[in-house]
Coordinates of C-alpha atoms and ligand atoms in Angstrom, one line a residue:
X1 CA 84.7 13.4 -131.5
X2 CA 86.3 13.8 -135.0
X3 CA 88.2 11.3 -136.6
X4 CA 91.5 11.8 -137.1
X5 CA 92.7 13.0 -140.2
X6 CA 95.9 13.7 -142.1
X7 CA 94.3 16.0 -144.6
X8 CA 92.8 19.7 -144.2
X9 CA 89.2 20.2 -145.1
X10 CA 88.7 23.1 -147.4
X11 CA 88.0 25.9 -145.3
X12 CA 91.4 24.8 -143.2
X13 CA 93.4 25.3 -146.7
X14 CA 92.0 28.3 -147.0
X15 CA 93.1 29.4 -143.9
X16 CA 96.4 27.9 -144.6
X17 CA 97.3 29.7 -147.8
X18 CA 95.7 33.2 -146.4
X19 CA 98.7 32.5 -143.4
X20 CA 101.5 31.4 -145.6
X21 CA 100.6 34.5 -148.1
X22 CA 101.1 36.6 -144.6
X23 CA 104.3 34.6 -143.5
X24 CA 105.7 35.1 -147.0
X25 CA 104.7 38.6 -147.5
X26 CA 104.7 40.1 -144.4
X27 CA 107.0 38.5 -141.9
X28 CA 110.2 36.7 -144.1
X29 CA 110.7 40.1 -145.8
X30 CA 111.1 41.5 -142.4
X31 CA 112.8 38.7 -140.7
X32 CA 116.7 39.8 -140.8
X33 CA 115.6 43.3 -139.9
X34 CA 114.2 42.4 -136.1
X35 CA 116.4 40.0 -135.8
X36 CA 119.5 42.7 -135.9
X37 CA 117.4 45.3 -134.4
X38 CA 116.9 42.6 -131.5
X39 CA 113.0 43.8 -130.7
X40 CA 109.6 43.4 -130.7
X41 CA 108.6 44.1 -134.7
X42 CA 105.2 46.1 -133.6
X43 CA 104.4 46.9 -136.9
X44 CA 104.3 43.9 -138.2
X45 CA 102.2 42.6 -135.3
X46 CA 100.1 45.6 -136.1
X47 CA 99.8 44.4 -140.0
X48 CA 98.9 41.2 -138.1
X49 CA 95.8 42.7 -136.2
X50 CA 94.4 44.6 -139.3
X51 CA 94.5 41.1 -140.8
X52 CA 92.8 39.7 -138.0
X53 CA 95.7 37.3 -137.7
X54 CA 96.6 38.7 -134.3
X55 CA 93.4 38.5 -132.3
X56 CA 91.8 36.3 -129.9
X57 CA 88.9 35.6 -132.5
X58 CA 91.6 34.1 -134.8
X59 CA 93.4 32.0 -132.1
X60 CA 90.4 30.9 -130.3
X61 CA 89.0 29.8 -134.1
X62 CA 92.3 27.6 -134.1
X63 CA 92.1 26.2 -130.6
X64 CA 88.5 25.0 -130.5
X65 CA 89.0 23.4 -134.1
X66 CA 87.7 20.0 -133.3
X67 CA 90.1 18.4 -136.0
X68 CA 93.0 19.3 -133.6
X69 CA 94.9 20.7 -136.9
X70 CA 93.8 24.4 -136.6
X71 CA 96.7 25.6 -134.1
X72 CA 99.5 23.3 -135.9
X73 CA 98.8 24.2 -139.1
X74 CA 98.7 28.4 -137.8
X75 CA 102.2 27.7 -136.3
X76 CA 103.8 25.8 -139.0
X77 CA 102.8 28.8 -140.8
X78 CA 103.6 31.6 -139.4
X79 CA 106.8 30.0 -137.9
X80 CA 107.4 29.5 -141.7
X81 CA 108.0 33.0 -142.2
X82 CA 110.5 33.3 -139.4
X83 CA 110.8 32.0 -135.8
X84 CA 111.1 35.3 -133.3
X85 CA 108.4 37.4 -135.4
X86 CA 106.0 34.6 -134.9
X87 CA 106.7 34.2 -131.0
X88 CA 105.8 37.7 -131.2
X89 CA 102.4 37.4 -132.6
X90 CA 101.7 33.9 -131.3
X91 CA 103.0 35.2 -127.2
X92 CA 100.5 36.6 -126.1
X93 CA 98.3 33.7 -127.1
X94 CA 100.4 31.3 -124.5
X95 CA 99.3 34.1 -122.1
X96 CA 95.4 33.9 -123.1
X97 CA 95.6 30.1 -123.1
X98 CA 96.5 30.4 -119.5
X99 CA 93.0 32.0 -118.7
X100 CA 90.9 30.4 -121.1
X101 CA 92.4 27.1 -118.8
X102 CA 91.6 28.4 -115.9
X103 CA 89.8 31.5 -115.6
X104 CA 86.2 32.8 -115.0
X105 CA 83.7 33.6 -117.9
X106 CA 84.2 37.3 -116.6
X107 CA 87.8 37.0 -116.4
X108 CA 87.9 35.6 -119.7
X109 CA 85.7 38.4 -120.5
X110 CA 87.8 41.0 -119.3
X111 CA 91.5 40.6 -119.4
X112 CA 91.8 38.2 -122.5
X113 CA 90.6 41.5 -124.9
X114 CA 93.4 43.7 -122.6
X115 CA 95.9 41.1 -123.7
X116 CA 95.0 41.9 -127.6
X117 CA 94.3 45.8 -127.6
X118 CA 93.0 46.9 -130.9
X119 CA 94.1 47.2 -134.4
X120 CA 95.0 50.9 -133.8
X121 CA 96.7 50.4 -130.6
X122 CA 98.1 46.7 -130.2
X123 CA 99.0 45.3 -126.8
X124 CA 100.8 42.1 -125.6
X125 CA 100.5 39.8 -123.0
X126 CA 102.8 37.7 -120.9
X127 CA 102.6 34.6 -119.0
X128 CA 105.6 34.6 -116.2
X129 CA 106.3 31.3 -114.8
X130 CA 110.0 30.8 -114.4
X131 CA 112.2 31.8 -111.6
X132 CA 116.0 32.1 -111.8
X133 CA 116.1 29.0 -109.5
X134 CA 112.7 27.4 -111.0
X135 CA 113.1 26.3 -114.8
X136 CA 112.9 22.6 -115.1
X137 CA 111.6 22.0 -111.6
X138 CA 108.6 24.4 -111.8
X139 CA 107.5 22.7 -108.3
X140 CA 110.4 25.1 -106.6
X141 CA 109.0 28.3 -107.3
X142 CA 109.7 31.1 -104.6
X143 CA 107.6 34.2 -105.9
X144 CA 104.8 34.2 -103.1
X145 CA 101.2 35.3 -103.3
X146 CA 99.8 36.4 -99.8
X147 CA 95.8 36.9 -99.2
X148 CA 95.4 40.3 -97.5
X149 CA 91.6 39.1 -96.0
X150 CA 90.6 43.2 -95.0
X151 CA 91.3 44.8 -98.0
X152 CA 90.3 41.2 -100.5
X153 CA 93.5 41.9 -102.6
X154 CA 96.6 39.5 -103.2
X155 CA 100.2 40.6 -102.6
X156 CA 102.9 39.6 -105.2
X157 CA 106.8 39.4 -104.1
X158 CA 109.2 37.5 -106.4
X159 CA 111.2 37.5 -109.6
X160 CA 110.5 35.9 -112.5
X161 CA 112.7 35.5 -115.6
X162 CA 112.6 34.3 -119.4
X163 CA 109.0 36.0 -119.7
X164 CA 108.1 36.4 -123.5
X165 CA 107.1 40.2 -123.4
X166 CA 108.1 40.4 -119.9
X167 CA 107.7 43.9 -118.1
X168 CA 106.1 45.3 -121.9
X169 CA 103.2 43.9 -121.8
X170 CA 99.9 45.3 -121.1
X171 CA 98.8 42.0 -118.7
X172 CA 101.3 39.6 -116.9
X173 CA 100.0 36.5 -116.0
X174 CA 101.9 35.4 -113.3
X175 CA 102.3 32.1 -110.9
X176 CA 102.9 31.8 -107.5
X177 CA 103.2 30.1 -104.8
X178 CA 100.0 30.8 -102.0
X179 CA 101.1 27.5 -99.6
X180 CA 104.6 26.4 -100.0
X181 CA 103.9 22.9 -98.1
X182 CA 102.8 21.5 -101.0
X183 CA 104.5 21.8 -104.3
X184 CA 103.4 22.7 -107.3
X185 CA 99.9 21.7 -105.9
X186 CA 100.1 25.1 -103.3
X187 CA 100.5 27.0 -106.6
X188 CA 98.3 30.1 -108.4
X189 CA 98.1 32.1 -111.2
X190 CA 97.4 35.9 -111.1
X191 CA 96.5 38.8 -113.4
X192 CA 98.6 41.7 -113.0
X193 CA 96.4 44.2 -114.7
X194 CA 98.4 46.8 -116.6
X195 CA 100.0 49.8 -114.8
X196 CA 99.9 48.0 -111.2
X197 CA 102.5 49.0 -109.4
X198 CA 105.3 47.4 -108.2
X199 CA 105.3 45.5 -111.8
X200 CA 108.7 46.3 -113.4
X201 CA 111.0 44.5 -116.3
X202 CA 114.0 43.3 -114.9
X203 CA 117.2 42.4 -117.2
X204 CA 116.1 42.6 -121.0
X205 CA 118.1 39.6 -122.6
X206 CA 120.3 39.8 -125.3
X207 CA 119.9 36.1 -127.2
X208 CA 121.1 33.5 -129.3
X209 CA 118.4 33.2 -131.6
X210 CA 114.4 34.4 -131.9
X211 CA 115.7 37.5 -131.1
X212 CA 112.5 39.5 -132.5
X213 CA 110.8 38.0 -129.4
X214 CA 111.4 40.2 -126.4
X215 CA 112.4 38.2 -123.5
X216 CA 113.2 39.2 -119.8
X217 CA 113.3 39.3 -116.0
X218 CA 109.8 40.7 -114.6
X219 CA 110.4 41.9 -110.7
X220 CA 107.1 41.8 -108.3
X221 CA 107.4 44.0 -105.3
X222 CA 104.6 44.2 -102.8
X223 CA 102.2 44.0 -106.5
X224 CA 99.1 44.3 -105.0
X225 CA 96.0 43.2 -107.4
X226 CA 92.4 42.4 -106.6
X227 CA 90.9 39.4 -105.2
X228 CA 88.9 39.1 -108.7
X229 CA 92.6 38.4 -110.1
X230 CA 93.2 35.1 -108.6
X231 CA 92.2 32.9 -111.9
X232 CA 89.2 30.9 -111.2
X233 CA 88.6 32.3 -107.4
X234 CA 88.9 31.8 -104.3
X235 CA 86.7 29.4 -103.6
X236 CA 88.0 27.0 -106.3
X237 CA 91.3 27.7 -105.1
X238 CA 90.1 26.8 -101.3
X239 CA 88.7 23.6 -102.2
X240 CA 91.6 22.6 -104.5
X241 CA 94.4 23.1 -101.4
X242 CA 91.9 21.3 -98.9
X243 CA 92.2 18.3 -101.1
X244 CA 95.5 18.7 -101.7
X245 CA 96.2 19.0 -97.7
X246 CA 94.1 15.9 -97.4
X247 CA 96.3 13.7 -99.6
X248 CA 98.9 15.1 -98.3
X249 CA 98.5 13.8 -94.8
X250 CA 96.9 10.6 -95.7
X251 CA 99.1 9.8 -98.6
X252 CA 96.1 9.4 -100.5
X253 CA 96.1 7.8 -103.9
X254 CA 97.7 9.9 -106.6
X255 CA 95.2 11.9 -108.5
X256 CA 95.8 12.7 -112.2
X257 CA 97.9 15.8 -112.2
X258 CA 96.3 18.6 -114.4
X259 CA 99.3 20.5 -114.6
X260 CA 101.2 17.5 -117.1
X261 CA 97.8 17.0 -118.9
X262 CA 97.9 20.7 -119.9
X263 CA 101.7 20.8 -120.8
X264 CA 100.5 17.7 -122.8
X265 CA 97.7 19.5 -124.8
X266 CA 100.3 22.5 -124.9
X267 CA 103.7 21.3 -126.1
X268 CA 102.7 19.8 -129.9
X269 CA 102.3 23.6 -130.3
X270 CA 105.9 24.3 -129.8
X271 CA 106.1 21.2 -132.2
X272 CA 104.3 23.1 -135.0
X273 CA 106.3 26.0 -134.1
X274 CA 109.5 23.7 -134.8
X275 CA 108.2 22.3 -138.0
X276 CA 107.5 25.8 -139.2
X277 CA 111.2 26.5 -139.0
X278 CA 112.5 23.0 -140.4
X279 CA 110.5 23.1 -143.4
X280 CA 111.5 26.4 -143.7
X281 CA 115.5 25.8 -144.0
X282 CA 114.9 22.5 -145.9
X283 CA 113.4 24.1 -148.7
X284 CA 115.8 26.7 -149.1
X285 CA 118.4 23.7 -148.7
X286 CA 116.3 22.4 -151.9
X287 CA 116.5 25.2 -154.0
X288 CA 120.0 25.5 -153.1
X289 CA 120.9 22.3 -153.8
X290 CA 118.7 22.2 -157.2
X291 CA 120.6 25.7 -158.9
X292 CA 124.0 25.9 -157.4
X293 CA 126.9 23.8 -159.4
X294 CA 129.8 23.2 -158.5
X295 CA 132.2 20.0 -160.5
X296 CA 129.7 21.2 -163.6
X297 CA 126.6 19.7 -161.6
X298 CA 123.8 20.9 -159.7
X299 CA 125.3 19.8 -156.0
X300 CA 122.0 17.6 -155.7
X301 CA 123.3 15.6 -157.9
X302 CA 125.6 14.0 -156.1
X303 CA 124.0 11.6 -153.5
X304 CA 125.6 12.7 -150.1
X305 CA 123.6 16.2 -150.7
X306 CA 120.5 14.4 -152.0
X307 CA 120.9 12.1 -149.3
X308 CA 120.6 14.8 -146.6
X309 CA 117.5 16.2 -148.3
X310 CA 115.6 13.0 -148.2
X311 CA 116.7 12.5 -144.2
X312 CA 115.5 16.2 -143.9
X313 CA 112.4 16.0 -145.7
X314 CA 111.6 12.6 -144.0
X315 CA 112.2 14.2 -140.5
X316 CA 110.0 17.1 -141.3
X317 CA 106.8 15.3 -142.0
X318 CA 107.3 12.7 -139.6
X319 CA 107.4 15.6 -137.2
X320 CA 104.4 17.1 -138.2
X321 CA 102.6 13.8 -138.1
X322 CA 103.5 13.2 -134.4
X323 CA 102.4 17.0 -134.0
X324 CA 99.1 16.5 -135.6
X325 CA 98.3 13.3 -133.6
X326 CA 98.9 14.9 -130.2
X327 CA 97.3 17.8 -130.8
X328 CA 94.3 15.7 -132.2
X329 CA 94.2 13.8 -129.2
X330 CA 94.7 16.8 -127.0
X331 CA 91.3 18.3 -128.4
X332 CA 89.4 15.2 -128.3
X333 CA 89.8 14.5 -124.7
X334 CA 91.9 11.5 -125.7
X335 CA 94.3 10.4 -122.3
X336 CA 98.3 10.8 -123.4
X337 CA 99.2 7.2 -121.9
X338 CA 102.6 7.3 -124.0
X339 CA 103.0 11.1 -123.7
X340 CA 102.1 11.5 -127.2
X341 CA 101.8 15.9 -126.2
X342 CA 105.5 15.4 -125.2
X343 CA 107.0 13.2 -127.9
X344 CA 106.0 15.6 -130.8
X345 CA 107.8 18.4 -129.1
X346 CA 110.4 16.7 -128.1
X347 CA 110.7 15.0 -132.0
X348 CA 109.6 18.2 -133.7
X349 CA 112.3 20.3 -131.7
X350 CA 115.0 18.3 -132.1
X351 CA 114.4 17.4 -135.9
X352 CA 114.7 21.6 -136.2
X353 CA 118.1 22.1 -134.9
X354 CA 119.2 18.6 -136.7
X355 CA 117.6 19.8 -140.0
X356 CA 118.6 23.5 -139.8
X357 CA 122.1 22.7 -139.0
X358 CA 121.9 20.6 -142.1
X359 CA 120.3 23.0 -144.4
X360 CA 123.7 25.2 -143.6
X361 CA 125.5 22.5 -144.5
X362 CA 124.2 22.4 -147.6
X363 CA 124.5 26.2 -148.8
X364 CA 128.4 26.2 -147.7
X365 CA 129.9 28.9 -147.0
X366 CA 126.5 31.3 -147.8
X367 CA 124.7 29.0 -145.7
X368 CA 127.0 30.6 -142.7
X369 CA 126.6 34.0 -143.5
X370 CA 123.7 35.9 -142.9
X371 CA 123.0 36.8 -146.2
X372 CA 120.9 34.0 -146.4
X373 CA 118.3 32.8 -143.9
X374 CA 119.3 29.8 -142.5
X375 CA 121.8 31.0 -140.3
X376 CA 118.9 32.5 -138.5
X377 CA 117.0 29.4 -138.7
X378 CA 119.3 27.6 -136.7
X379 CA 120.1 29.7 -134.4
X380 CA 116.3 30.5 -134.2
X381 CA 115.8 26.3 -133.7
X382 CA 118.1 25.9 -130.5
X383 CA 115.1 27.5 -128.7
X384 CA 112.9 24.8 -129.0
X385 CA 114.5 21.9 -127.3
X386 CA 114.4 24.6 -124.3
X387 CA 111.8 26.5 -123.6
X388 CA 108.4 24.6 -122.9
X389 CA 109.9 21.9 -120.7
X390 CA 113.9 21.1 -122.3
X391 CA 113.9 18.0 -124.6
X392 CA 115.7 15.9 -121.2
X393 CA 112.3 16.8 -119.5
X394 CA 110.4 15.7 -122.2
X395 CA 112.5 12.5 -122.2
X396 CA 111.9 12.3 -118.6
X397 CA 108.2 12.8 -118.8
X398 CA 107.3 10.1 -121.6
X399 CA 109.8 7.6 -119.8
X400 CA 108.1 8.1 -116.5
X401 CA 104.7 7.5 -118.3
X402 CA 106.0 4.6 -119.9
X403 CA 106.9 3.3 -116.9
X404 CA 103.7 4.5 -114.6
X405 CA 105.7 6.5 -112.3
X406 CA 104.5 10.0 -111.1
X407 CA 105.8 13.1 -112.5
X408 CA 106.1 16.0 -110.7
Ligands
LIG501 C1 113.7 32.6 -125.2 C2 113.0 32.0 -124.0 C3 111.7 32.3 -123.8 C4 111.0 31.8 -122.7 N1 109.7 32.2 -122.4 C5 109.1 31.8 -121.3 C6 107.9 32.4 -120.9 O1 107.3 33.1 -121.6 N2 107.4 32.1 -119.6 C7 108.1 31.3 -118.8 O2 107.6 31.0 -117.7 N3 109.3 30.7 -119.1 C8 109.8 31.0 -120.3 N4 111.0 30.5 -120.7 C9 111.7 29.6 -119.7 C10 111.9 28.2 -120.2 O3 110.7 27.5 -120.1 C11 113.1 27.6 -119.3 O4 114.3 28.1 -119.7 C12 113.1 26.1 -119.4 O5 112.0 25.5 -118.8 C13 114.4 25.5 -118.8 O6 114.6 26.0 -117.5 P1 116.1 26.6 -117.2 O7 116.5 27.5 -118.2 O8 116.1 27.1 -115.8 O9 117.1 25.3 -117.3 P2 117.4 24.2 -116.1 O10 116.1 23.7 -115.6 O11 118.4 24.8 -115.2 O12 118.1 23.1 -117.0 C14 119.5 23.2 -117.4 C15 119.8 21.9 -118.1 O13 119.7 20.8 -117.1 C16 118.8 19.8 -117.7 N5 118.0 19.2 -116.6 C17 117.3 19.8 -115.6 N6 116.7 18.9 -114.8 C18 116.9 17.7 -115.4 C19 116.5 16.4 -115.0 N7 115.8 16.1 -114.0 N8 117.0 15.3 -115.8 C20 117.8 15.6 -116.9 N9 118.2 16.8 -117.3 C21 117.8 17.9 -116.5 C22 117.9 20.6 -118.7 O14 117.3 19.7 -119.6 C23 118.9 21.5 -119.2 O15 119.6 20.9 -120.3 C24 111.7 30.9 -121.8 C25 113.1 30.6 -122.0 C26 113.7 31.2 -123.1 C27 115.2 30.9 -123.3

């Protein structure tokens, strides 16, 4: 186990300036522009892969660093540069995190490098869990999976919305329901390997903020894929509803529920993500406040600016600590008995929009135009106190923990 630590090791700073140098080369300079154009900025996730920033080598580096810091520190980055660019490189990482949880070495094997593509020819991924009538509660999904024994293949019907990448990526990860007796318990997850048909993209939306992140509706009809799909077989998946069946009808004691303890390990990534974008419109807040006069004084000297900037820059690292903690426990095995996982995100997500909103504050008038970039920023931050569980479901989460009640 390492110990924790609030300081990167060499090689981590390396890493750290190499991904700021891209995030302030590469990605701010092209920020505004995807963000009008409202789509997926390919060549930059291109510029990205002959990097090596967009690959599974990269993120798997990140996510297996035993300091916990790797991931939080890539996000903070990246997310540095600008919020729906980011999601765009970073997606289809969610997607691969999905398999790497619970998939076969051969399905690790094969569908994580069909996620990526290659430099010449990038692809994205997609993880589809939401339903137009399953966000919050994920245990009411509808989209059904059916086992077709004769031929061994599975058979998709459903509609899923919000997917990141939806209906453009080259593999959908998709869950469903195979017994609807028993919750989220009698759920799945499924490759959809590319070109099956009966895979389409629903509704594109048109959004509020990230929107260089493509979102939308992905409509399954009669999508049939192989038995070799269903992420970590059948087998595993027979033995998991038998147990669940047994508990079921003898009310058996409560067994730790995987699905929080990943969302736990997940969620200080949004977190990073978060921190990314509130350091991001703090310091140009700073700068603002440093070289713009007004009353013949930089603004900063008057303490109800300088004031906001010390709140600001105190939320921001107090943010990251919580993120680094949780995601330091998360890799060390370490039990979230105060949902630590949820607490950052919910801090971290929260302190962006608060922080943002500021930072506009700050620049005036500029600060609500969109010649400058925090405009963007905050409309960029509403996002996180949404997607990845809402900040009231994160409040739900740690108070039932607190408490010792189940969460569902
Ligand atoms: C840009 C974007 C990208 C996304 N990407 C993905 C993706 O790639 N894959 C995917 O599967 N999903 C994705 N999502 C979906 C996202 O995770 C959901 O939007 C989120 O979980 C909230 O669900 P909902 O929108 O249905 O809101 P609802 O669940 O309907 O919630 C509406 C409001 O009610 C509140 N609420 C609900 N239940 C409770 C409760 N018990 N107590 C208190 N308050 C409650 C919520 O906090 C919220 O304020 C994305 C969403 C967006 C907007």
């Amino acid at each position: 186990m390492a110990e924790f630590t609030m300081e990167l090791n060499d090689e981590q700073k390396e890493v750290r300036d190499w991904l700021h140098g891209f995030a302030a080369d590469v990605i701010r300079p092209a920020a505004a522009e995807w963000d009008e154009r409202e789509e997926t900025p390919w060549p930059v996730i291109q510029e990205a892969a002959k990097v090596g920033i967009y690959s599974l080598d990269f993120y798997a580096q990140q996510y297996f660093d035993p300091t916990g810091l790797g991931i939080p520190m890539a996000m903070e980055e990246l997310f540095w540069g600008d919020a729906g660019i980011a999601l765009s490189i970073v997606g289809t990482g969610l997607a691969a995190v999905g398999v790497l949880a619970n998939g076969t070495e051969e399905q690790i094997g094969t569908w994580i490098p069909q996620m990526y593509g290659d430099q010449n020819d990038v692809k994205v991924a997609a993880f589809c869990s939401s339903e137009p009538d399953a966000g919050s509660d994920v245990a009411s999904l509808r989209t059904r999976a059916v086992y077709d024994e004769a031929k061994d293949e599975w058979v998709l019907n459903g509609t899923k919305t919000w997917a990141t990448n939806g209906g453009i990526a080259n593999v959908h990860v998709v869950v469903a329901v195979v017994d609807p007796g028993l919750g989220s318990k009698g759920h799945a997850s499924f490759i959809v390997p590319p070109g099956t048909p009966g895979l389409s993209q629903g509704q594109k939306f048109k959004k509020h903020g990230i929107r260089a992140s493509h979102t939308a509706e992905v409509v399954l009809e009669d999508v049939r894929v192989p038995g070799s799909c269903l992420l970590g077989g059948k087998e595993k998946l027979d033995e998991r509803l038998a147990r669940a069946r047994e508990r079921a009808k003898t009310g058996g004691e409560r067994v730790k529920n995987a699905a929080m303890a990943t969302f736990e390990a997940s969620r200080p990534a949004v977190g990073a993500m978060a921190v990314g974008t509130a350091r991001a419109a703090y310091e140009v807040a700073l700068d603002y406040a440093k070289t713009r006069e007004q009353f013949g004084r930089p603004i900063i000297d008057n303490q109800g600016v300088a004031f906001q900037l010390a709140d600001m820059r105190t939320s921001v690292d107090a943010a990251r600590l919580l993120v680094w903690r949780a995601s330091w426990m998360a890799v060390n095995g370490k039990p979230f008995t105060a949902a630590e996982g949820s607490m950052s995100k919910l801090f971290a997500s929260e302190t962006a929009k608060k922080v943002t909103g500021q930072a506009i504050q700050i620049l005036g008038g500029n600060g609500y135009t969109r010649e400058y970039p925090v405009e963007r920023m905050h409309r960029d931050a509403a996002i996180y106190t949404i997607f990845e569980g809402t900040s009231e479901i994160q409040r739900l989460v740690i108070a039932r923990t607190l408490a010792g009640m189940n969460i569902r």
